[in-house]
mmCIF file of C-alpha atoms in Angstrom:
data_model
loop_
_atom_site.group_PDB
_atom_site.id
_atom_site.type_symbol
_atom_site.label_atom_id
_atom_site.label_comp_id
_atom_site.label_asym_id
_atom_site.label_seq_id
_atom_site.Cartn_x
_atom_site.Cartn_y
_atom_site.Cartn_z
ATOM 1 C CA GLU A 14 -11.016 -31.815 -8.778
ATOM 2 C CA ALA A 15 -9.053 -30.085 -9.464
ATOM 3 C CA ALA A 16 -8.593 -26.538 -11.589
ATOM 4 C CA PHE A 17 -8.871 -26.579 -15.419
ATOM 5 C CA ARG A 18 -6.540 -23.152 -17.239
ATOM 6 C CA VAL A 19 -7.249 -21.856 -20.572
ATOM 7 C CA ALA A 20 -4.253 -21.037 -22.616
ATOM 8 C CA VAL A 21 -3.888 -19.992 -26.219
ATOM 9 C CA GLN A 22 -2.217 -20.945 -29.000
ATOM 10 C CA ILE A 23 0.899 -18.126 -29.874
ATOM 11 C CA GLY A 24 1.750 -18.915 -33.461
ATOM 12 C CA ARG A 25 -0.119 -20.743 -36.081
ATOM 13 C CA GLY A 26 2.144 -24.259 -36.307
ATOM 14 C CA GLU A 27 3.761 -23.739 -32.964
ATOM 15 C CA MET A 28 3.840 -25.243 -29.705
ATOM 16 C CA ALA A 29 3.757 -21.872 -27.943
ATOM 17 C CA PHE A 30 0.982 -21.298 -25.434
ATOM 18 C CA ARG A 31 -0.122 -18.420 -22.552
ATOM 19 C CA PRO A 32 -2.834 -18.303 -20.581
ATOM 20 C CA LEU A 33 -5.241 -16.298 -20.582
ATOM 21 C CA LYS A 34 -5.151 -13.130 -17.848
ATOM 22 C CA GLN A 35 -8.394 -13.793 -16.833
ATOM 23 C CA PRO A 36 -9.271 -17.527 -17.927
ATOM 24 C CA PRO A 37 -12.098 -18.939 -16.997
ATOM 25 C CA LEU A 38 -12.052 -21.245 -13.943
ATOM 26 C CA LEU A 39 -13.712 -24.632 -14.794
ATOM 27 C CA ARG A 40 -14.209 -27.405 -12.183
ATOM 28 C CA VAL A 41 -13.399 -30.930 -14.024
ATOM 29 C CA VAL A 42 -15.351 -33.709 -10.682
ATOM 30 C CA ALA A 43 -13.882 -37.093 -12.090
ATOM 31 C CA GLY A 44 -15.977 -39.508 -12.487
ATOM 32 C CA GLN A 45 -15.768 -43.991 -12.267
ATOM 33 C CA ALA A 46 -12.778 -45.388 -11.589
ATOM 34 C CA ARG A 47 -11.406 -46.724 -14.710
ATOM 35 C CA ARG A 48 -7.393 -47.046 -13.486
ATOM 36 C CA ILE A 49 -6.172 -48.126 -10.060
ATOM 37 C CA ALA A 50 -1.896 -47.712 -9.606
ATOM 38 C CA VAL A 51 -0.156 -48.372 -6.193
ATOM 39 C CA PHE A 52 3.002 -47.015 -5.567
ATOM 40 C CA ILE A 53 5.214 -48.071 -2.755
ATOM 41 C CA PRO A 54 9.249 -47.340 -2.746
ATOM 42 C CA SER A 55 11.402 -50.082 -5.226
ATOM 43 C CA VAL A 56 14.121 -51.044 -2.235
ATOM 44 C CA ALA A 57 13.562 -50.780 1.693
ATOM 45 C CA GLU A 58 14.843 -52.600 4.543
ATOM 46 C CA VAL A 59 13.827 -55.488 6.183
ATOM 47 C CA GLU A 60 10.618 -55.483 9.194
ATOM 48 C CA LYS A 61 10.968 -51.643 8.694
ATOM 49 C CA PRO A 62 7.846 -49.441 7.411
ATOM 50 C CA PHE A 63 6.977 -48.392 4.312
ATOM 51 C CA PRO A 64 4.262 -46.421 2.530
ATOM 52 C CA VAL A 65 1.731 -47.292 0.010
ATOM 53 C CA HIS A 66 0.210 -45.301 -2.166
ATOM 54 C CA VAL A 67 -2.951 -45.683 -3.441
ATOM 55 C CA LEU A 68 -4.792 -43.032 -5.933
ATOM 56 C CA ALA A 69 -7.920 -44.497 -9.074
ATOM 57 C CA TYR A 70 -8.548 -42.200 -12.198
ATOM 58 C CA ASP A 71 -11.373 -42.064 -13.921
ATOM 59 C CA ALA A 72 -10.987 -43.187 -18.052
ATOM 60 C CA PHE A 73 -8.857 -39.223 -18.635
ATOM 61 C CA GLY A 74 -6.776 -39.572 -16.091
ATOM 62 C CA ASN A 75 -8.644 -37.624 -13.171
ATOM 63 C CA VAL A 76 -8.254 -38.340 -9.934
ATOM 64 C CA LEU A 77 -10.751 -39.017 -7.756
ATOM 65 C CA GLY A 78 -11.461 -38.209 -4.373
ATOM 66 C CA SER A 79 -11.795 -41.709 -2.242
ATOM 67 C CA SER A 80 -12.731 -42.738 1.153
ATOM 68 C CA ASP A 81 -10.336 -44.680 3.283
ATOM 69 C CA ASP A 82 -12.704 -48.058 2.809
ATOM 70 C CA ARG A 83 -12.832 -48.034 -0.290
ATOM 71 C CA PHE A 84 -10.176 -49.977 -0.909
ATOM 72 C CA GLU A 85 -8.628 -53.312 -0.141
ATOM 73 C CA LEU A 86 -5.176 -54.492 0.149
ATOM 74 C CA ARG A 87 -3.487 -57.753 -0.987
ATOM 75 C CA PRO A 88 0.404 -58.834 -0.758
ATOM 76 C CA GLU A 89 0.990 -60.364 -3.495
ATOM 77 C CA ARG A 90 4.042 -62.991 -1.308
ATOM 78 C CA GLY A 91 1.804 -66.034 0.428
ATOM 79 C CA ASP A 92 3.696 -65.145 3.832
ATOM 80 C CA LEU A 93 3.457 -61.514 3.689
ATOM 81 C CA LYS A 94 0.584 -60.679 5.644
ATOM 82 C CA PHE A 95 -0.368 -57.066 6.841
ATOM 83 C CA PRO A 96 -1.293 -56.091 10.219
ATOM 84 C CA SER A 97 -4.973 -56.289 10.956
ATOM 85 C CA ALA A 98 -4.734 -52.751 11.911
ATOM 86 C CA LEU A 99 -3.803 -51.292 8.403
ATOM 87 C CA ALA A 100 -6.517 -48.789 7.025
ATOM 88 C CA LEU A 101 -5.817 -46.115 4.495
ATOM 89 C CA ARG A 102 -5.964 -43.078 5.211
ATOM 90 C CA GLY A 103 -6.060 -39.493 3.472
ATOM 91 C CA ALA A 104 -3.081 -38.011 3.106
ATOM 92 C CA ASP A 105 -0.313 -35.229 0.596
ATOM 93 C CA GLY A 106 -2.898 -35.973 -1.746
ATOM 94 C CA ALA A 107 -3.902 -39.631 -2.332
ATOM 95 C CA LEU A 108 -4.744 -42.733 0.354
ATOM 96 C CA ARG A 109 -1.512 -44.071 1.966
ATOM 97 C CA ALA A 110 -0.644 -46.573 4.913
ATOM 98 C CA ALA A 111 2.154 -47.902 6.110
ATOM 99 C CA THR A 112 2.947 -51.866 5.859
ATOM 100 C CA LYS A 113 6.336 -53.932 6.121
ATOM 101 C CA VAL A 114 7.637 -56.875 4.528
ATOM 102 C CA PRO A 115 9.923 -59.478 5.755
ATOM 103 C CA GLY A 116 12.664 -59.911 3.377
ATOM 104 C CA GLY A 117 12.691 -59.942 -0.601
ATOM 105 C CA LEU A 118 10.424 -59.257 -3.433
ATOM 106 C CA CYS A 119 6.231 -58.164 -2.952
ATOM 107 C CA ARG A 120 4.002 -56.206 -4.658
ATOM 108 C CA ILE A 121 0.332 -54.530 -3.251
ATOM 109 C CA ARG A 122 -2.304 -55.480 -4.799
ATOM 110 C CA ALA A 123 -5.207 -52.984 -4.128
ATOM 111 C CA VAL A 124 -8.790 -53.682 -5.180
ATOM 112 C CA ASP A 125 -11.481 -50.560 -5.791
ATOM 113 C CA ARG A 126 -14.467 -52.178 -3.712
ATOM 114 C CA LEU A 127 -16.599 -49.865 -5.688
ATOM 115 C CA ALA A 128 -15.626 -49.706 -9.273
ATOM 116 C CA GLY A 129 -14.712 -53.822 -9.622
ATOM 117 C CA VAL A 130 -11.091 -52.329 -10.376
ATOM 118 C CA GLU A 131 -8.158 -52.977 -9.022
ATOM 119 C CA GLY A 132 -3.894 -52.382 -9.831
ATOM 120 C CA LEU A 133 -0.949 -53.839 -8.737
ATOM 121 C CA SER A 134 2.683 -51.677 -7.251
ATOM 122 C CA ASN A 135 5.757 -51.872 -8.256
ATOM 123 C CA PRO A 136 8.484 -54.574 -7.316
ATOM 124 C CA LEU A 137 10.112 -53.557 -3.800
ATOM 125 C CA LEU A 138 13.025 -55.972 -2.304
ATOM 126 C CA ALA A 139 13.655 -55.804 0.950
ATOM 127 C CA SER A 140 16.475 -56.755 2.059
ATOM 128 C CA GLU A 141 18.588 -56.093 5.577
ATOM 129 C CA ARG A 142 20.588 -53.457 5.456
ATOM 130 C CA SER A 143 19.874 -51.064 3.108
ATOM 131 C CA THR A 144 22.184 -48.595 2.066
ATOM 132 C CA GLU A 145 20.551 -46.425 -0.590
ATOM 133 C CA VAL A 146 17.979 -45.454 -1.602
ATOM 134 C CA LEU A 147 16.405 -46.175 -5.187
ATOM 135 C CA LEU A 148 14.852 -43.037 -6.540
ATOM 136 C CA TRP A 149 12.253 -42.506 -9.547
ATOM 137 C CA GLY A 150 11.643 -39.454 -11.446
ATOM 138 C CA ASP A 151 11.289 -37.770 -15.032
ATOM 139 C CA LEU A 152 13.823 -35.447 -16.096
ATOM 140 C CA HIS A 153 12.651 -33.680 -19.405
ATOM 141 C CA GLY A 154 9.497 -30.553 -19.519
ATOM 142 C CA HIS A 155 7.630 -28.395 -20.214
ATOM 143 C CA SER A 156 6.076 -25.542 -18.534
ATOM 144 C CA ALA A 157 4.137 -22.235 -19.449
ATOM 145 C CA CYS A 158 6.976 -20.379 -18.533
ATOM 146 C CA SER A 159 7.416 -21.553 -22.554
ATOM 147 C CA ASP A 160 5.924 -23.485 -23.889
ATOM 148 C CA GLY A 161 3.870 -26.093 -21.777
ATOM 149 C CA SER A 162 0.909 -25.186 -20.801
ATOM 150 C CA VAL A 163 0.446 -25.120 -16.756
ATOM 151 C CA PRO A 164 2.501 -22.822 -14.648
ATOM 152 C CA PRO A 165 5.358 -24.604 -12.764
ATOM 153 C CA GLY A 166 3.599 -24.773 -9.550
ATOM 154 C CA ALA A 167 1.157 -27.042 -11.019
ATOM 155 C CA TYR A 168 3.576 -28.545 -13.266
ATOM 156 C CA TYR A 169 6.587 -29.770 -9.274
ATOM 157 C CA THR A 170 2.158 -30.322 -8.089
ATOM 158 C CA TYR A 171 1.084 -32.505 -10.465
ATOM 159 C CA GLY A 172 4.414 -34.960 -10.076
ATOM 160 C CA ARG A 173 4.553 -35.040 -6.844
ATOM 161 C CA ASP A 174 1.052 -35.846 -5.782
ATOM 162 C CA VAL A 175 -0.222 -37.695 -8.751
ATOM 163 C CA ALA A 176 2.800 -39.007 -10.314
ATOM 164 C CA ARG A 177 4.139 -40.164 -7.013
ATOM 165 C CA LEU A 178 7.573 -38.767 -8.222
ATOM 166 C CA ASP A 179 10.200 -38.514 -6.008
ATOM 167 C CA PHE A 180 11.614 -35.222 -8.022
ATOM 168 C CA ALA A 181 10.475 -34.020 -11.577
ATOM 169 C CA ALA A 182 12.874 -31.099 -13.854
ATOM 170 C CA ILE A 183 11.273 -28.327 -15.295
ATOM 171 C CA THR A 184 13.188 -27.972 -18.542
ATOM 172 C CA ASP A 185 12.085 -24.712 -20.729
ATOM 173 C CA HIS A 186 13.178 -22.842 -23.684
ATOM 174 C CA LEU A 187 15.909 -20.841 -23.184
ATOM 175 C CA HIS A 188 15.441 -19.274 -26.092
ATOM 176 C CA PRO A 189 12.181 -18.273 -26.744
ATOM 177 C CA GLY A 190 11.084 -18.580 -23.437
ATOM 178 C CA LEU A 191 13.113 -17.994 -20.386
ATOM 179 C CA SER A 192 15.281 -15.498 -21.915
ATOM 180 C CA GLU A 193 12.765 -13.071 -23.057
ATOM 181 C CA GLY A 194 10.847 -13.026 -19.288
ATOM 182 C CA VAL A 195 10.018 -13.284 -15.926
ATOM 183 C CA GLY A 196 9.921 -17.541 -15.812
ATOM 184 C CA TRP A 197 12.726 -18.217 -14.524
ATOM 185 C CA GLU A 198 11.756 -17.001 -11.431
ATOM 186 C CA GLU A 199 8.758 -18.498 -11.621
ATOM 187 C CA VAL A 200 9.963 -21.768 -12.038
ATOM 188 C CA ARG A 201 12.408 -21.815 -8.545
ATOM 189 C CA ASP A 202 10.154 -20.205 -6.364
ATOM 190 C CA ALA A 203 7.912 -22.878 -7.043
ATOM 191 C CA ALA A 204 10.757 -25.511 -6.838
ATOM 192 C CA SER A 205 11.606 -23.669 -3.935
ATOM 193 C CA ALA A 206 8.122 -24.008 -2.243
ATOM 194 C CA CYS A 207 7.969 -28.262 -2.990
ATOM 195 C CA ASP A 208 10.729 -28.304 -2.318
ATOM 196 C CA GLU A 209 11.342 -31.758 0.581
ATOM 197 C CA ALA A 210 14.298 -33.770 1.814
ATOM 198 C CA GLY A 211 12.607 -37.007 1.374
ATOM 199 C CA ARG A 212 9.283 -36.399 0.056
ATOM 200 C CA PHE A 213 9.871 -34.607 -3.253
ATOM 201 C CA ILE A 214 12.927 -33.502 -5.032
ATOM 202 C CA PRO A 215 12.247 -30.164 -7.771
ATOM 203 C CA VAL A 216 14.652 -29.612 -10.492
ATOM 204 C CA ILE A 217 15.366 -26.648 -12.419
ATOM 205 C CA GLY A 218 16.795 -26.416 -15.402
ATOM 206 C CA PHE A 219 16.485 -25.799 -19.398
ATOM 207 C CA GLU A 220 16.569 -26.453 -22.803
ATOM 208 C CA ASP A 221 18.935 -24.643 -25.487
ATOM 209 C CA ARG A 222 20.269 -26.413 -28.284
ATOM 210 C CA ASP A 223 24.741 -27.435 -27.923
ATOM 211 C CA ALA A 224 26.756 -26.347 -30.445
ATOM 212 C CA ALA A 225 26.212 -29.409 -32.694
ATOM 213 C CA GLY A 226 22.837 -28.267 -33.517
ATOM 214 C CA GLY A 227 21.711 -30.879 -31.463
ATOM 215 C CA HIS A 228 18.504 -30.033 -28.209
ATOM 216 C CA GLN A 229 20.161 -30.777 -24.515
ATOM 217 C CA ASN A 230 19.179 -30.345 -21.234
ATOM 218 C CA VAL A 231 20.728 -28.048 -18.640
ATOM 219 C CA TYR A 232 20.092 -28.791 -15.179
ATOM 220 C CA PHE A 233 21.595 -27.060 -12.138
ATOM 221 C CA GLN A 234 22.303 -28.984 -8.179
ATOM 222 C CA GLY A 235 21.631 -25.800 -6.011
ATOM 223 C CA LEU A 236 17.401 -23.454 -7.039
ATOM 224 C CA SER A 237 19.790 -20.174 -6.991
ATOM 225 C CA ALA A 238 20.981 -20.505 -9.963
ATOM 226 C CA SER A 239 21.252 -17.912 -12.518
ATOM 227 C CA LEU A 240 20.146 -17.976 -16.454
ATOM 228 C CA PRO A 241 23.919 -17.978 -19.011
ATOM 229 C CA GLY A 242 24.199 -15.427 -20.673
ATOM 230 C CA GLY A 243 24.347 -16.777 -23.726
ATOM 231 C CA PRO A 244 24.360 -21.034 -24.484
ATOM 232 C CA ALA A 245 25.573 -23.349 -22.330
ATOM 233 C CA GLU A 246 27.469 -25.569 -23.742
ATOM 234 C CA THR A 247 29.881 -27.885 -20.967
ATOM 235 C CA GLY A 248 28.408 -27.415 -17.147
ATOM 236 C CA GLU A 249 32.155 -26.610 -17.237
ATOM 237 C CA ASP A 250 31.069 -23.378 -18.753
ATOM 238 C CA LEU A 251 28.124 -22.278 -16.474
ATOM 239 C CA LYS A 252 29.187 -20.784 -12.896
ATOM 240 C CA GLU A 253 26.860 -23.150 -10.687
ATOM 241 C CA ASP A 254 27.303 -26.799 -10.364
ATOM 242 C CA ALA A 255 25.811 -28.137 -13.146
ATOM 243 C CA LEU A 256 24.823 -31.726 -15.570
ATOM 244 C CA VAL A 257 24.325 -31.144 -19.141
ATOM 245 C CA VAL A 258 22.465 -34.344 -20.595
ATOM 246 C CA PRO A 259 21.961 -34.201 -24.494
ATOM 247 C CA HIS A 260 18.981 -35.578 -26.396
ATOM 248 C CA ALA A 261 19.986 -38.971 -28.368
ATOM 249 C CA HIS A 262 16.439 -38.207 -30.677
ATOM 250 C CA GLY A 263 17.382 -34.862 -32.340
ATOM 251 C CA ARG A 264 20.505 -34.532 -33.523
ATOM 252 C CA ALA A 265 22.711 -34.798 -36.437
ATOM 253 C CA SER A 266 26.031 -36.519 -34.581
ATOM 254 C CA TRP A 267 27.603 -36.733 -31.995
ATOM 255 C CA ASP A 268 30.993 -34.966 -33.100
ATOM 256 C CA SER A 269 31.835 -32.269 -31.106
ATOM 257 C CA PRO A 270 34.435 -31.656 -28.689
ATOM 258 C CA ASN A 271 31.383 -30.317 -25.867
ATOM 259 C CA LEU A 272 30.382 -33.413 -26.058
ATOM 260 C CA ARG A 273 33.525 -36.013 -24.809
ATOM 261 C CA THR A 274 32.313 -35.015 -20.935
ATOM 262 C CA VAL A 275 28.680 -36.001 -20.632
ATOM 263 C CA ARG A 276 27.897 -37.371 -18.012
ATOM 264 C CA LEU A 277 24.931 -38.738 -19.224
ATOM 265 C CA ALA A 278 22.459 -39.008 -22.218
ATOM 266 C CA GLU A 279 18.036 -39.008 -22.233
ATOM 267 C CA VAL A 280 17.339 -42.337 -24.911
ATOM 268 C CA TYR A 281 13.600 -41.870 -24.559
ATOM 269 C CA SER A 282 10.645 -40.128 -23.779
ATOM 270 C CA CYS A 283 7.229 -39.097 -25.868
ATOM 271 C CA TRP A 284 9.475 -39.512 -29.133
ATOM 272 C CA GLY A 285 9.634 -42.104 -28.228
ATOM 273 C CA ASN A 286 13.125 -44.628 -28.373
ATOM 274 C CA ALA A 287 16.627 -43.619 -29.548
ATOM 275 C CA GLU A 288 18.236 -46.368 -28.426
ATOM 276 C CA ARG A 289 19.364 -47.464 -32.240
ATOM 277 C CA TRP A 290 18.017 -46.818 -35.125
ATOM 278 C CA GLY A 291 14.797 -48.887 -35.999
ATOM 279 C CA SER A 292 14.897 -49.770 -32.119
ATOM 280 C CA LEU A 293 10.922 -50.826 -30.199
ATOM 281 C CA CYS A 294 8.663 -47.755 -29.711
ATOM 282 C CA SER A 295 11.150 -46.305 -31.689
ATOM 283 C CA ASN A 296 12.045 -42.897 -31.901
ATOM 284 C CA THR A 297 9.237 -40.074 -34.049
ATOM 285 C CA HIS A 298 11.223 -37.055 -33.790
ATOM 286 C CA PRO A 299 11.240 -34.787 -36.816
ATOM 287 C CA SER A 300 15.053 -34.435 -36.266
ATOM 288 C CA ARG A 301 16.627 -38.174 -36.314
ATOM 289 C CA HIS A 302 18.833 -38.844 -38.119
ATOM 290 C CA PRO A 303 20.535 -42.701 -38.107
ATOM 291 C CA GLY A 304 24.200 -41.062 -36.233
ATOM 292 C CA SER A 305 21.947 -39.388 -33.259
ATOM 293 C CA THR A 306 20.989 -42.512 -31.345
ATOM 294 C CA ILE A 307 22.706 -44.336 -28.692
ATOM 295 C CA GLN A 308 24.208 -47.074 -29.809
ATOM 296 C CA ALA A 309 25.980 -44.468 -32.737
ATOM 297 C CA GLY A 310 27.229 -41.742 -29.687
ATOM 298 C CA LEU A 311 28.561 -45.328 -27.831
ATOM 299 C CA ALA A 312 30.710 -46.597 -30.702
ATOM 300 C CA TYR A 313 32.252 -43.220 -31.479
ATOM 301 C CA GLY A 314 33.835 -43.394 -27.357
ATOM 302 C CA LEU A 315 31.278 -41.157 -25.403
ATOM 303 C CA ARG A 316 31.053 -42.748 -21.782
ATOM 304 C CA PHE A 317 28.184 -41.650 -20.309
ATOM 305 C CA GLY A 318 24.963 -42.719 -18.634
ATOM 306 C CA LEU A 319 21.424 -43.537 -18.957
ATOM 307 C CA VAL A 320 18.237 -41.268 -18.734
ATOM 308 C CA ALA A 321 14.606 -40.461 -19.440
ATOM 309 C CA GLY A 322 12.142 -38.221 -19.252
ATOM 310 C CA SER A 323 8.081 -37.831 -20.886
ATOM 311 C CA ASP A 324 9.317 -33.448 -22.681
ATOM 312 C CA THR A 325 5.538 -33.071 -21.533
ATOM 313 C CA HIS A 326 3.620 -29.902 -22.516
ATOM 314 C CA THR A 327 0.848 -30.235 -20.628
ATOM 315 C CA GLY A 328 1.913 -30.421 -17.124
ATOM 316 C CA LEU A 329 1.212 -34.861 -16.353
ATOM 317 C CA PRO A 330 5.022 -35.133 -15.739
ATOM 318 C CA GLY A 331 5.761 -39.109 -14.864
ATOM 319 C CA SER A 332 2.340 -39.665 -16.314
ATOM 320 C CA ALA A 333 2.079 -42.870 -18.885
ATOM 321 C CA LEU A 334 -0.874 -41.080 -20.657
ATOM 322 C CA ARG A 335 -0.381 -39.249 -23.410
ATOM 323 C CA VAL A 336 1.803 -36.329 -22.394
ATOM 324 C CA ARG A 337 1.565 -34.466 -25.618
ATOM 325 C CA ILE A 338 -0.904 -32.890 -28.002
ATOM 326 C CA GLN A 339 0.303 -34.555 -31.041
ATOM 327 C CA PRO A 340 -0.175 -38.602 -30.244
ATOM 328 C CA ARG A 341 3.391 -40.209 -29.629
ATOM 329 C CA HIS A 342 5.022 -42.482 -27.286
ATOM 330 C CA ARG A 343 4.175 -42.654 -23.261
ATOM 331 C CA GLY A 344 6.603 -40.259 -21.080
ATOM 332 C CA GLY A 345 9.342 -42.175 -19.652
ATOM 333 C CA LEU A 346 10.980 -42.233 -16.217
ATOM 334 C CA THR A 347 14.570 -42.169 -14.865
ATOM 335 C CA ALA A 348 15.778 -44.616 -11.610
ATOM 336 C CA VAL A 349 18.490 -42.925 -9.503
ATOM 337 C CA TYR A 350 20.679 -45.753 -7.283
ATOM 338 C CA ALA A 351 21.431 -42.813 -3.840
ATOM 339 C CA ASP A 352 22.508 -43.099 -0.213
ATOM 340 C CA ALA A 353 19.847 -40.970 1.068
ATOM 341 C CA PHE A 354 16.566 -39.546 -0.376
ATOM 342 C CA THR A 355 17.998 -35.490 -0.034
ATOM 343 C CA ARG A 356 18.740 -33.528 -3.498
ATOM 344 C CA PRO A 357 22.853 -33.882 -2.530
ATOM 345 C CA ALA A 358 23.208 -37.572 -2.950
ATOM 346 C CA LEU A 359 20.422 -37.586 -5.673
ATOM 347 C CA TRP A 360 22.979 -34.933 -7.579
ATOM 348 C CA ALA A 361 25.460 -37.066 -6.592
ATOM 349 C CA GLY A 362 23.785 -40.429 -8.583
ATOM 350 C CA LEU A 363 23.368 -38.403 -11.625
ATOM 351 C CA LYS A 364 27.047 -37.422 -11.863
ATOM 352 C CA GLY A 365 28.149 -40.599 -11.462
ATOM 353 C CA ARG A 366 25.822 -42.488 -13.082
ATOM 354 C CA ARG A 367 24.114 -44.182 -11.095
ATOM 355 C CA CYS A 368 21.223 -44.421 -12.879
ATOM 356 C CA TYR A 369 18.922 -46.312 -16.276
ATOM 357 C CA ALA A 370 15.891 -45.207 -18.426
ATOM 358 C CA THR A 371 13.026 -46.799 -18.636
ATOM 359 C CA THR A 372 9.143 -45.733 -20.850
ATOM 360 C CA GLY A 373 7.421 -45.322 -17.407
ATOM 361 C CA ALA A 374 8.036 -49.167 -15.434
ATOM 362 C CA ARG A 375 9.735 -49.356 -12.357
ATOM 363 C CA ILE A 376 11.681 -51.955 -12.908
ATOM 364 C CA ILE A 377 14.623 -52.522 -10.390
ATOM 365 C CA LEU A 378 17.778 -52.911 -11.641
ATOM 366 C CA ARG A 379 21.475 -54.188 -10.937
ATOM 367 C CA PHE A 380 24.354 -54.181 -12.901
ATOM 368 C CA GLU A 381 28.220 -55.031 -12.387
ATOM 369 C CA VAL A 382 30.951 -55.443 -14.872
ATOM 370 C CA GLU A 383 33.120 -57.993 -12.641
ATOM 371 C CA GLY A 384 32.306 -56.345 -9.666
ATOM 372 C CA TYR A 385 31.725 -52.771 -11.294
ATOM 373 C CA PRO A 386 28.377 -51.128 -10.129
ATOM 374 C CA MET A 387 26.657 -49.682 -12.776
ATOM 375 C CA GLY A 388 28.247 -45.921 -13.700
ATOM 376 C CA SER A 389 31.781 -46.504 -12.621
ATOM 377 C CA GLU A 390 34.451 -47.465 -14.767
ATOM 378 C CA GLY A 391 37.259 -49.805 -14.058
ATOM 379 C CA ASP A 392 41.001 -51.151 -15.584
ATOM 380 C CA LEU A 393 40.107 -54.633 -16.976
ATOM 381 C CA GLY A 394 43.992 -55.696 -17.761
ATOM 382 C CA GLY A 395 45.598 -55.569 -21.824
ATOM 383 C CA PRO A 396 44.518 -58.033 -24.703
ATOM 384 C CA ASP A 397 46.181 -60.534 -23.352
ATOM 385 C CA ASP A 398 44.222 -60.186 -19.516
ATOM 386 C CA PRO A 399 42.198 -63.158 -19.372
ATOM 387 C CA LEU A 400 39.644 -60.629 -17.870
ATOM 388 C CA ILE A 401 38.736 -59.605 -20.766
ATOM 389 C CA LYS A 402 38.734 -63.239 -23.292
ATOM 390 C CA GLY A 403 35.501 -63.572 -20.359
ATOM 391 C CA ARG A 404 34.432 -60.989 -18.247
ATOM 392 C CA ALA A 405 31.656 -61.899 -15.916
ATOM 393 C CA ILE A 406 28.187 -59.752 -16.191
ATOM 394 C CA ALA A 407 26.296 -59.353 -13.329
ATOM 395 C CA VAL A 408 22.397 -58.451 -14.098
ATOM 396 C CA LYS A 409 19.390 -57.987 -11.773
ATOM 397 C CA VAL A 410 16.212 -57.474 -12.768
ATOM 398 C CA TYR A 411 12.592 -58.023 -11.367
ATOM 399 C CA GLY A 412 10.424 -55.885 -14.058
ATOM 400 C CA THR A 413 6.757 -54.859 -13.336
ATOM 401 C CA SER A 414 5.569 -57.813 -15.558
ATOM 402 C CA ARG A 415 6.986 -61.433 -16.406
ATOM 403 C CA ILE A 416 10.152 -60.870 -18.584
ATOM 404 C CA SER A 417 10.862 -62.374 -21.475
ATOM 405 C CA HIS A 418 14.228 -61.846 -22.713
ATOM 406 C CA ILE A 419 18.064 -59.231 -21.626
ATOM 407 C CA ASP A 420 19.492 -57.526 -24.640
ATOM 408 C CA VAL A 421 23.206 -56.768 -23.425
ATOM 409 C CA VAL A 422 25.086 -53.683 -25.817
ATOM 410 C CA ARG A 423 28.255 -53.143 -25.583
#
């Protein structure tokens, strides 16, 4: 069950909402299970226990209350044997079990005995010595502090307990929005209340326009940052450690001096894929332009990694459901390789561009060029160097379904 809040649209044709001061509180009771979600870590150490989270949703995405004996867990590998004592128990808004894997790739299927539906987990890759974790999160969403429909606390709680994200960011609009009220304090307080290393890392930030007229998100590493007095053009313009991430979907060009130092760019959200003009799940933003794509930015000489988010305005970070009132594409996710499940390690992974974007699937991706890992820069010699004529590219991809092909863009 979940409390249902009422918000009123402000202004004709505007996507701005304000909650009623004394809204009627209703109880939304989930119906019959129609979808099962199974979440497991993407990487783990051999023979080390890892958590399994199982959630059941009705046709409208509401989470069902589940009993421990409702689900049966089945490994998708013949050599993966669950201990006979394995059982699900209620924890953190989901059913949770702990098991271990001997090594290699595995997935886990959960079968709902009552509803007759089942769900398959994301892939997990177990290795002898895991020196890093792969964290999943949503870096773009709005709360009721600007033009979203839920308060910050409910936003972060959904990302942690329902979408089972490792991190999530609130990026409310600076103008109008955060700069006009006390919303920033509410966002910071909500993030502090949910902050727990090893379980969930809330990120705070805001959305604004850059000098070229495009949209950008600004993220802060800590939870005590102050809002800037004017438009934030680059991370260096802000007092706190910050990351400025431009959107590719709503800009006219990449021709701005302030974009030369950006480390990341948003390639996908509910507006679609902005990798190139006319791509699959193509960008539907009303301000889209051929010169605003990711490939146009790379051709312009920028060196950025890629991230994705939902741009949810309905309080559903990380959800595969439609995330805006208008029907658009489903929300995206960002994967980050980090040395640990902590805020400093997450921040280092983002700044180091050890990250990638998906359209919501928790795909495991590893990519190297001549031994240089994802996000790094290296010197491969001059035009006569044999490495220039024949680079060794190593790609490993473990998908959530059968992979038809892999494209390498240079």
